[in-house]
C-alpha positions as a Python dict, from the first residue, in 0.01 Angstrom:
ca = {
    (1, 'M'): (0, 0, 0),
    (2, 'D'): (43, -59, -371),
    (3, 'T'): (393, -71, -507),
    (4, 'A'): (547, 11, -844),
    (5, 'N'): (847, -138, -1024),
    (6, 'I'): (1102, 138, -1083),
    (7, 'T'): (1403, 85, -1313),
    (8, 'C'): (1683, 344, -1306),
    (9, 'H'): (1943, 353, -1581),
    (10, 'I'): (2257, 498, -1414),
    (11, 'P'): (2560, 586, -1629),
    (12, 'S'): (2889, 484, -1470),
    (13, 'S'): (3217, 676, -1490),
    (14, 'A'): (3348, 412, -1731),
    (15, 'G'): (3073, 485, -1978),
    (16, 'H'): (2863, 173, -1905),
    (17, 'T'): (2494, 182, -1806),
    (18, 'G'): (2377, -20, -1512),
    (19, 'Q'): (2023, -100, -1397),
    (20, 'L'): (1882, -69, -1048),
    (21, 'K'): (1544, -240, -993),
    (22, 'Q'): (1350, -201, -676),
    (23, 'K'): (984, -215, -561),
    (24, 'V'): (890, 108, -390),
    (25, 'P'): (570, 269, -266),
    (26, 'P'): (400, 509, -515),
    (27, 'N'): (446, 810, -288),
    (28, 'S'): (824, 743, -297),
    (29, 'V'): (854, 754, -675),
    (30, 'Y'): (942, 1123, -671),
    (31, 'H'): (1230, 1040, -431),
    (32, 'I'): (1368, 793, -684),
    (33, 'I'): (1336, 1046, -968),
    (34, 'L'): (1516, 1304, -756),
    (35, 'A'): (1795, 1056, -672),
    (36, 'T'): (1835, 973, -1041),
    (37, 'I'): (1871, 1340, -1131),
    (38, 'V'): (2133, 1387, -858),
    (39, 'T'): (2324, 1080, -982),
    (40, 'L'): (2328, 1213, -1338),
    (41, 'C'): (2452, 1551, -1214),
    (42, 'I'): (2733, 1387, -1022),
    (43, 'T'): (2831, 1184, -1329),
    (44, 'V'): (2843, 1491, -1554),
    (45, 'T'): (3027, 1691, -1289),
    (46, 'S'): (3288, 1419, -1241),
    (47, 'G'): (3346, 1419, -1617),
    (48, 'V'): (3400, 1794, -1612),
    (49, 'C'): (3633, 1756, -1313),
    (50, 'S'): (3829, 1492, -1501),
    (51, 'K'): (3879, 1731, -1793),
    (52, 'A'): (3967, 2011, -1553),
    (53, 'L'): (4230, 1795, -1386),
    (54, 'S'): (4364, 1699, -1728),
    (55, 'S'): (4403, 2067, -1808),
    (56, 'S'): (4574, 2153, -1480),
    (57, 'H'): (4828, 1876, -1429),
    (58, 'P'): (5008, 1642, -1671),
    (59, 'I'): (4959, 1325, -1469),
    (60, 'F'): (4591, 1336, -1566),
    (61, 'I'): (4662, 1357, -1941),
    (62, 'E'): (4544, 1051, -2126),
    (63, 'K'): (4803, 870, -2334),
    (64, 'N'): (4687, 991, -2676),
    (65, 'Q'): (4523, 1317, -2572),
    (66, 'D'): (4570, 1597, -2825),
    (67, 'T'): (4704, 1885, -2615),
    (68, 'S'): (4660, 2127, -2905),
    (69, 'K'): (4284, 2129, -2840),
    (70, 'L'): (4322, 2245, -2480),
    (71, 'A'): (4264, 2614, -2408),
    (72, 'Y'): (4594, 2632, -2216),
    (73, 'V'): (4879, 2387, -2230),
    (74, 'S'): (5133, 2418, -1950),
    (75, 'P'): (5501, 2332, -1999),
    (76, 'L'): (5458, 2022, -1782),
    (77, 'Q'): (5161, 1918, -1991),
    (78, 'K'): (5364, 1949, -2310),
    (79, 'E'): (5641, 1748, -2149),
    (80, 'A'): (5404, 1469, -2047),
    (81, 'A'): (5270, 1449, -2402),
    (82, 'S'): (5629, 1442, -2533),
    (83, 'R'): (5706, 1149, -2304),
    (84, 'H'): (5424, 946, -2452),
    (85, 'R'): (5528, 1033, -2806),
    (86, 'F'): (5893, 949, -2732),
    (87, 'V'): (5811, 601, -2601),
    (88, 'D'): (5570, 534, -2889),
    (89, 'R'): (5828, 649, -3143),
    (90, 'I'): (6108, 437, -2995),
    (91, 'N'): (5891, 126, -2972),
    (92, 'K'): (5785, 163, -3337),
    (93, 'K'): (6137, 248, -3456),
    (94, 'Y'): (6297, -56, -3289),
    (95, 'P'): (6039, -338, -3301),
    (96, 'S'): (6139, -665, -3131),
    (97, 'Q'): (6460, -510, -2995),
    (98, 'N'): (6596, -498, -2641),
    (99, 'I'): (6475, -154, -2521),
    (100, 'S'): (6498, 2, -2177),
    (101, 'Y'): (6412, 349, -2049),
    (102, 'P'): (6659, 448, -1773),
    (103, 'A'): (6492, 791, -1739),
    (104, 'Y'): (6214, 995, -1895),
    (105, 'G'): (6333, 1102, -2240),
    (106, 'V'): (6617, 848, -2251),
    (107, 'A'): (6599, 515, -2435),
    (108, 'H'): (6867, 246, -2455),
    (109, 'I'): (6852, -4, -2739),
    (110, 'K'): (7073, -309, -2789),
    (111, 'M'): (7073, -494, -3118),
    (112, 'T'): (7275, -710, -3354),
    (113, 'R'): (7287, -637, -3725),
    (114, 'Y'): (7471, -800, -4013),
    (115, 'I'): (7696, -643, -4275),
    (116, 'N'): (7802, -879, -4553),
    (117, 'S'): (7672, -1166, -4338),
    (118, 'K'): (7901, -1064, -4051),
    (119, 'P'): (7756, -956, -3715),
    (120, 'I'): (7794, -620, -3546),
    (121, 'K'): (7671, -549, -3193),
    (122, 'I'): (7524, -202, -3150),
    (123, 'N'): (7435, 0, -2841),
    (124, 'I'): (7214, 302, -2908),
    (125, 'V'): (7100, 573, -2669),
    (126, 'E'): (6838, 821, -2789),
    (127, 'I'): (6770, 1137, -2589),
    (128, 'D'): (6475, 1375, -2620),
    (129, 'R'): (6501, 1663, -2375),
    (130, 'S'): (6151, 1787, -2464),
    (131, 'A'): (6032, 1478, -2274),
    (132, 'N'): (6235, 1567, -1962),
    (133, 'H'): (6344, 1924, -1890),
    (134, 'L'): (6571, 1799, -1611),
    (135, 'L'): (6808, 1628, -1856),
    (136, 'S'): (7154, 1782, -1892),
    (137, 'I'): (7373, 1693, -2190),
    (138, 'K'): (7734, 1804, -2156),
    (139, 'P'): (8096, 1690, -2190),
    (140, 'Q'): (8303, 1603, -1884),
    (141, 'T'): (8680, 1573, -1849),
    (142, 'A'): (8855, 1301, -1655),
    (143, 'G'): (9007, 1545, -1408),
    (144, 'V'): (9043, 1909, -1313),
    (145, 'K'): (9355, 1935, -1530),
    (146, 'L'): (9355, 1834, -1896),
    (147, 'N'): (9643, 1590, -1852),
    (148, 'S'): (9414, 1337, -1682),
    (149, 'R'): (9256, 1005, -1777),
    (150, 'A'): (8993, 786, -1615),
    (151, 'Q'): (8755, 505, -1706),
    (152, 'I'): (8414, 613, -1825),
    (153, 'R'): (8245, 483, -1511),
    (154, 'T'): (8450, 726, -1300),
    (155, 'I'): (8375, 1019, -1532),
    (156, 'A'): (8004, 934, -1547),
    (157, 'Q'): (7966, 905, -1172),
    (158, 'K'): (8103, 1256, -1118),
    (159, 'N'): (7759, 1394, -1203),
    (160, 'N'): (7547, 1081, -1150),
    (161, 'S'): (7512, 1027, -1524),
    (162, 'I'): (7228, 821, -1664),
    (163, 'A'): (7435, 755, -1976),
    (164, 'A'): (7779, 845, -2110),
    (165, 'I'): (7992, 779, -2417),
    (166, 'N'): (8358, 841, -2491),
    (167, 'A'): (8394, 1159, -2693),
    (168, 'G'): (8694, 1342, -2843),
    (169, 'Y'): (9042, 1222, -2930),
    (170, 'F'): (9327, 1259, -2682),
    (171, 'K'): (9700, 1211, -2651),
    (172, 'P'): (9744, 862, -2499),
    (173, 'Q'): (10057, 953, -2303),
    (174, 'T'): (9904, 1251, -2121),
    (175, 'G'): (9527, 1248, -2170),
    (176, 'V'): (9522, 1600, -2319),
    (177, 'P'): (9225, 1631, -2561),
    (178, 'L'): (9331, 1656, -2925),
    (179, 'G'): (9067, 1886, -3065),
    (180, 'A'): (8823, 2152, -2958),
    (181, 'L'): (8660, 2123, -2617),
    (182, 'V'): (8432, 2388, -2467),
    (183, 'I'): (8249, 2327, -2138),
    (184, 'N'): (8006, 2577, -1984),
    (185, 'G'): (8115, 2838, -2235),
    (186, 'E'): (8484, 2816, -2144),
    (187, 'V'): (8730, 2717, -2415),
    (188, 'L'): (8949, 2443, -2267),
    (189, 'T'): (9125, 2336, -2588),
    (190, 'G'): (9135, 2458, -2946),
    (191, 'P'): (9075, 2264, -3268),
    (192, 'I'): (9317, 2054, -3470),
    (193, 'Y'): (9298, 2088, -3850),
    (194, 'N'): (8969, 2274, -3797),
    (195, 'R'): (8792, 1941, -3763),
    (196, 'V'): (8417, 1907, -3718),
    (197, 'G'): (8256, 1949, -3378),
    (198, 'I'): (7912, 1929, -3221),
    (199, 'G'): (7778, 2227, -3032),
    (200, 'I'): (7524, 2191, -2752),
    (201, 'I'): (7298, 2490, -2687),
    (202, 'E'): (7096, 2448, -2368),
    (203, 'E'): (6775, 2645, -2343),
    (204, 'K'): (6501, 2645, -2081),
    (205, 'E'): (6268, 2393, -2243),
    (206, 'Q'): (6487, 2233, -2507),
    (207, 'T'): (6842, 2161, -2617),
    (208, 'R'): (6956, 2249, -2969),
    (209, 'F'): (7251, 2103, -3153),
    (210, 'V'): (7474, 2233, -3428),
    (211, 'M'): (7749, 2057, -3622),
    (212, 'D'): (8020, 2242, -3815),
    (213, 'K'): (8394, 2273, -3853),
    (214, 'V'): (8542, 2439, -3545),
    (215, 'V'): (8752, 2738, -3643),
    (216, 'M'): (8873, 2963, -3361),
    (217, 'D'): (9002, 3315, -3416),
    (218, 'I'): (9245, 3370, -3127),
    (219, 'T'): (9418, 3704, -3075),
    (220, 'I'): (9653, 3842, -2811),
    (221, 'K'): (9612, 4215, -2755),
    (222, 'S'): (9812, 4475, -2564),
    (223, 'N'): (9819, 4852, -2546),
    (224, 'K'): (10039, 4852, -2858),
    (225, 'S'): (10009, 4519, -3040),
    (226, 'V'): (9764, 4266, -3182),
    (227, 'I'): (9913, 3920, -3229),
    (228, 'K'): (9741, 3623, -3390),
    (229, 'A'): (9764, 3307, -3179),
    (230, 'D'): (9741, 2964, -3339),
    (231, 'N'): (9585, 2759, -3062),
    (232, 'I'): (9506, 2716, -2694),
    (233, 'N'): (9606, 2423, -2471),
    (234, 'Q'): (9721, 2202, -2759),
    (235, 'P'): (10053, 2030, -2827),
    (236, 'R'): (10280, 2230, -3055),
    (237, 'M'): (10274, 2133, -3425),
    (238, 'L'): (10515, 2394, -3563),
    (239, 'S'): (10795, 2585, -3388),
    (240, 'T'): (10662, 2910, -3534),
    (241, 'Y'): (10320, 2872, -3369),
    (242, 'T'): (10202, 3102, -3091),
    (243, 'I'): (10004, 2900, -2833),
    (244, 'I'): (9829, 2996, -2509),
    (245, 'Y'): (9838, 2764, -2206),
    (246, 'T'): (9592, 2820, -1921),
    (247, 'P'): (9584, 2659, -1575),
    (248, 'H'): (9362, 2384, -1722),
    (249, 'W'): (9672, 2254, -1900),
    (250, 'G'): (9854, 2177, -1575),
    (251, 'K'): (10102, 2333, -1336),
    (252, 'M'): (10383, 2373, -1588),
    (253, 'S'): (10390, 2488, -1948),
    (254, 'P'): (10549, 2275, -2222),
    (255, 'M'): (10908, 2340, -2317),
    (256, 'A'): (10969, 2652, -2524),
    (257, 'P'): (10997, 2591, -2900),
    (258, 'K'): (11321, 2614, -3094),
    (259, 'Y'): (11419, 2980, -3119),
    (260, 'G'): (11131, 3056, -2888),
    (261, 'K'): (11036, 3136, -2531),
    (262, 'V'): (10751, 3095, -2285),
    (263, 'A'): (10616, 3391, -2090),
    (264, 'A'): (10385, 3399, -1787),
    (265, 'V'): (10115, 3666, -1801),
    (266, 'K'): (9935, 3795, -1493),
    (267, 'D'): (9731, 4111, -1443),
    (268, 'G'): (9795, 4218, -1802),
    (269, 'R'): (10176, 4201, -1785),
    (270, 'I'): (10450, 3948, -1851),
    (271, 'T'): (10584, 3851, -1509),
    (272, 'A'): (10837, 3583, -1605),
    (273, 'M'): (11003, 3448, -1919),
    (274, 'S'): (11208, 3137, -1996),
    (275, 'A'): (11356, 2934, -2279),
    (276, 'N'): (11254, 2615, -2093),
    (277, 'Q'): (10939, 2538, -1894),
    (278, 'I'): (10761, 2789, -1673),
    (279, 'A'): (10490, 2770, -1405),
    (280, 'I'): (10142, 2865, -1526),
    (281, 'P'): (9990, 3129, -1293),
    (282, 'E'): (9663, 3011, -1136),
    (283, 'D'): (9507, 3347, -1217),
    (284, 'G'): (9690, 3398, -1546),
    (285, 'Y'): (9829, 3206, -1842),
    (286, 'V'): (10143, 3135, -2044),
    (287, 'I'): (10221, 3236, -2402),
    (288, 'S'): (10458, 3009, -2596),
    (289, 'A'): (10589, 3180, -2910),
    (290, 'P'): (10895, 3278, -3113),
    (291, 'A'): (11134, 3487, -2904),
    (292, 'R'): (11094, 3800, -3121),
    (293, 'I'): (10722, 3814, -3043),
    (294, 'L'): (10762, 3776, -2668),
    (295, 'D'): (11058, 4012, -2639),
    (296, 'K'): (10843, 4287, -2790),
    (297, 'L'): (10539, 4197, -2581),
    (298, 'A'): (10744, 4209, -2260),
    (299, 'L'): (10767, 4588, -2293),
    (300, 'E'): (10390, 4629, -2321),
    (301, 'K'): (10094, 4619, -2083),
    (302, 'N'): (9719, 4544, -2075),
    (303, 'I'): (9791, 4206, -2231),
    (304, 'E'): (9487, 3985, -2280),
    (305, 'Y'): (9362, 3725, -2524),
    (306, 'D'): (9030, 3687, -2703),
    (307, 'I'): (8869, 3387, -2874),
    (308, 'K'): (8598, 3414, -3137),
    (309, 'L'): (8397, 3113, -3257),
    (310, 'P'): (8213, 3075, -3589),
    (311, 'E'): (7861, 3218, -3605),
    (312, 'S'): (7723, 2864, -3632),
    (313, 'F'): (7834, 2802, -3272),
    (314, 'E'): (7692, 3126, -3135),
    (315, 'G'): (7535, 3063, -2795),
    (316, 'A'): (7687, 2715, -2762),
    (317, 'D'): (7736, 2610, -2399),
    (318, 'H'): (7948, 2310, -2494),
    (319, 'I'): (8149, 2199, -2800),
    (320, 'I'): (8321, 1867, -2863),
    (321, 'G'): (8556, 1837, -3159),
    (322, 'A'): (8626, 1498, -3317),
    (323, 'G'): (8535, 1376, -3667),
    (324, 'P'): (8515, 1313, -3947),
    (325, 'Y'): (8164, 1402, -4058),
    (326, 'L'): (7939, 1103, -4121),
    (327, 'V'): (7611, 1269, -4221),
    (328, 'K'): (7562, 1628, -4337),
    (329, 'N'): (7230, 1782, -4442),
    (330, 'G'): (7072, 1438, -4430),
    (331, 'E'): (7322, 1278, -4670),
    (332, 'V'): (7619, 1048, -4612),
    (333, 'Y'): (7930, 1268, -4605),
    (334, 'V'): (8262, 1123, -4488),
    (335, 'D'): (8537, 1382, -4533),
    (336, 'V'): (8833, 1167, -4429),
    (337, 'S'): (9095, 1337, -4646),
    (338, 'A'): (8989, 1695, -4573),
    (339, 'Q'): (9014, 1637, -4198),
    (340, 'K'): (9332, 1424, -4220),
    (341, 'F'): (9182, 1098, -4088),
    (342, 'G'): (9343, 856, -4332),
    (343, 'S'): (9472, 625, -4058),
    (344, 'I'): (9132, 531, -3909),
    (345, 'T'): (8937, 414, -4213),
    (346, 'G'): (8944, 38, -4152),
    (347, 'R'): (8682, -180, -3983),
    (348, 'N'): (8707, -103, -3612),
    (349, 'P'): (8503, -50, -3295),
    (350, 'R'): (8324, 283, -3332),
    (351, 'S'): (8151, 557, -3135),
    (352, 'A'): (7938, 822, -3300),
    (353, 'I'): (7695, 1104, -3228),
    (354, 'G'): (7418, 1261, -3432),
    (355, 'Y'): (7083, 1432, -3415),
    (356, 'N'): (6766, 1441, -3621),
    (357, 'E'): (6552, 1726, -3752),
    (358, 'N'): (6364, 1741, -3419),
    (359, 'N'): (6687, 1791, -3218),
    (360, 'E'): (6667, 1444, -3067),
    (361, 'L'): (7017, 1318, -2990),
    (362, 'I'): (7148, 975, -3092),
    (363, 'I'): (7474, 825, -2961),
    (364, 'I'): (7596, 477, -3052),
    (365, 'T'): (7882, 236, -3009),
    (366, 'I'): (7960, -62, -3232),
    (367, 'D'): (8183, -336, -3098),
    (368, 'G'): (8463, -470, -3319),
    (369, 'R'): (8771, -686, -3357),
    (370, 'E'): (8591, -1000, -3241),
    (371, 'E'): (8397, -1283, -3404),
    (372, 'S'): (8066, -1181, -3249),
    (373, 'S'): (8108, -822, -3376),
    (374, 'V'): (8353, -739, -3654),
    (375, 'G'): (8327, -360, -3638),
    (376, 'V'): (8252, -116, -3920),
    (377, 'T'): (8425, 124, -4155),
    (378, 'L'): (8351, 496, -4139),
    (379, 'T'): (8133, 472, -4449),
    (380, 'E'): (7935, 182, -4301),
    (381, 'L'): (7897, 381, -3980),
    (382, 'A'): (7770, 679, -4180),
    (383, 'Y'): (7496, 472, -4344),
    (384, 'I'): (7394, 335, -4004),
    (385, 'M'): (7365, 686, -3858),
    (386, 'K'): (7163, 804, -4158),
    (387, 'G'): (6941, 495, -4123),
    (388, 'L'): (6874, 593, -3761),
    (389, 'G'): (6733, 923, -3883),
    (390, 'C'): (7030, 1155, -3829),
    (391, 'T'): (7039, 1471, -4039),
    (392, 'Y'): (7386, 1543, -3895),
    (393, 'A'): (7632, 1296, -3747),
    (394, 'M'): (8003, 1268, -3677),
    (395, 'N'): (8254, 1014, -3559),
    (396, 'F'): (8388, 1010, -3204),
    (397, 'D'): (8714, 849, -3094),
    (398, 'G'): (8694, 474, -3158),
    (399, 'G'): (8901, 158, -3137),
    (400, 'G'): (9000, 76, -2781),
    (401, 'S'): (8843, 402, -2660),
    (402, 'S'): (8493, 310, -2777),
    (403, 'V'): (8276, 262, -2468),
    (404, 'I'): (7920, 340, -2358),
    (405, 'Y'): (7777, 352, -2007),
    (406, 'V'): (7406, 323, -1924),
    (407, 'N'): (7232, 310, -1588),
    (408, 'G'): (7538, 229, -1379),
    (409, 'K'): (7728, -10, -1605),
    (410, 'V'): (7924, -39, -1929),
    (411, 'T'): (7685, -199, -2178),
    (412, 'N'): (7909, -265, -2478),
    (413, 'S'): (8206, -505, -2494),
    (414, 'P'): (8534, -311, -2512),
    (415, 'A'): (8856, -510, -2540),
    (416, 'Q'): (8955, -404, -2189),
    (417, 'R'): (8693, -467, -1923),
    (418, 'D'): (8493, -145, -1863),
    (419, 'G'): (8706, 28, -2128),
    (420, 'I'): (9045, 198, -2121),
    (421, 'S'): (9107, 522, -1935),
    (422, 'I'): (8995, 813, -2152),
    (423, 'S'): (9029, 1190, -2147),
    (424, 'N'): (8669, 1308, -2186),
    (425, 'A'): (8314, 1187, -2235),
    (426, 'L'): (7969, 1313, -2325),
    (427, 'T'): (7735, 1262, -2031),
    (428, 'I'): (7357, 1266, -1988),
    (429, 'S'): (7231, 1331, -1638),
    (430, 'E'): (6926, 1460, -1452),
    (431, 'V'): (6975, 1786, -1266),
    (432, 'Q'): (6786, 1862, -947),
    (433, 'E'): (6484, 2089, -975),
    (434, 'E'): (6560, 2426, -817),
    (435, 'S'): (6373, 2462, -490),
    (436, 'Q'): (6118, 2740, -482),
    (437, 'T'): (6116, 2974, -184),
}
């Protein structure tokens, strides 16, 4: 039987064309043609399947695929694309630097820079929640009561944090935060000098940030009176101030002010009053005020207090007060005098927080007071934060408190190993996906 040389050009899934040569009988040629057609159909079908998979699940999205051209883009697909963009952006932003990615949407960068020929060691953590919807960004206190302190490792491990940084100021003797602190919508402490704070607004697919001066309007109301209160869970600054103390403060209230009293309130009524200390009811609170105010209030009922925040913080789940400002509206803005920070202007170890126009968070520490890292002034810190792309940034507590924790360890070099015990920290963790039933 005569034979014919048949050459089939078969496209592969990788886009290459291979050749298959074989001598076959003439009456089998139609079998070869049929096989070729089937092969081509399979190749085209597999390509369609590949696109279909890409449209249905993010793990099949190619690195640089433009999701905007897909008919439907799922939230997970958007997130996968955001992950690729985040890594690309970080790698381009910090070329030749020591970069690690402890979690999706979290980058840790270590670098050394020079200011006036003197070195500074910088730890940077950038967070993009659009690249990981499981990320949770929130402040944590050292203990259940405000008069607590702990090292950052202890605070971070309470919620299995990926990263953490020391946050607001605190009273060294007691650990009570000095400035506004709101966690999960509950006001734990009020502001001091109406200093700047950062608000964290957690939404389903993103986290938004706001930075503004924290001004709280606190009022005590009864069936007959409306009294303006000056603060909540803060040390007294003037004897004439009216201050509220909740169970977060501790078991006992502070001493009553000069010419003043403290009164325990429970179920809308004053249940006890003293010119000294008094126990804070677990399901109530204590008012510390001039005696004339409390003597009048003791005869009234339906006593309650209300706290209003500025409109700029509307919807904020968490607020951390510190300061001063470093960057405002994209420009360096260090309002030391306005926020009464004259004593911290020298070159020191620093911690700071900021965010860019895309709501990507940036936290940094800069080591100081050593030959290998001399520290920075607030103005130098402001220019660094602006250089990192922050449209808003503010200073956190610094000096011996400055400490950052990433992936299970302290990564900067505080004067005390693993850092001193602090009152509160900002933590970044991954929450567990809710199980579907």
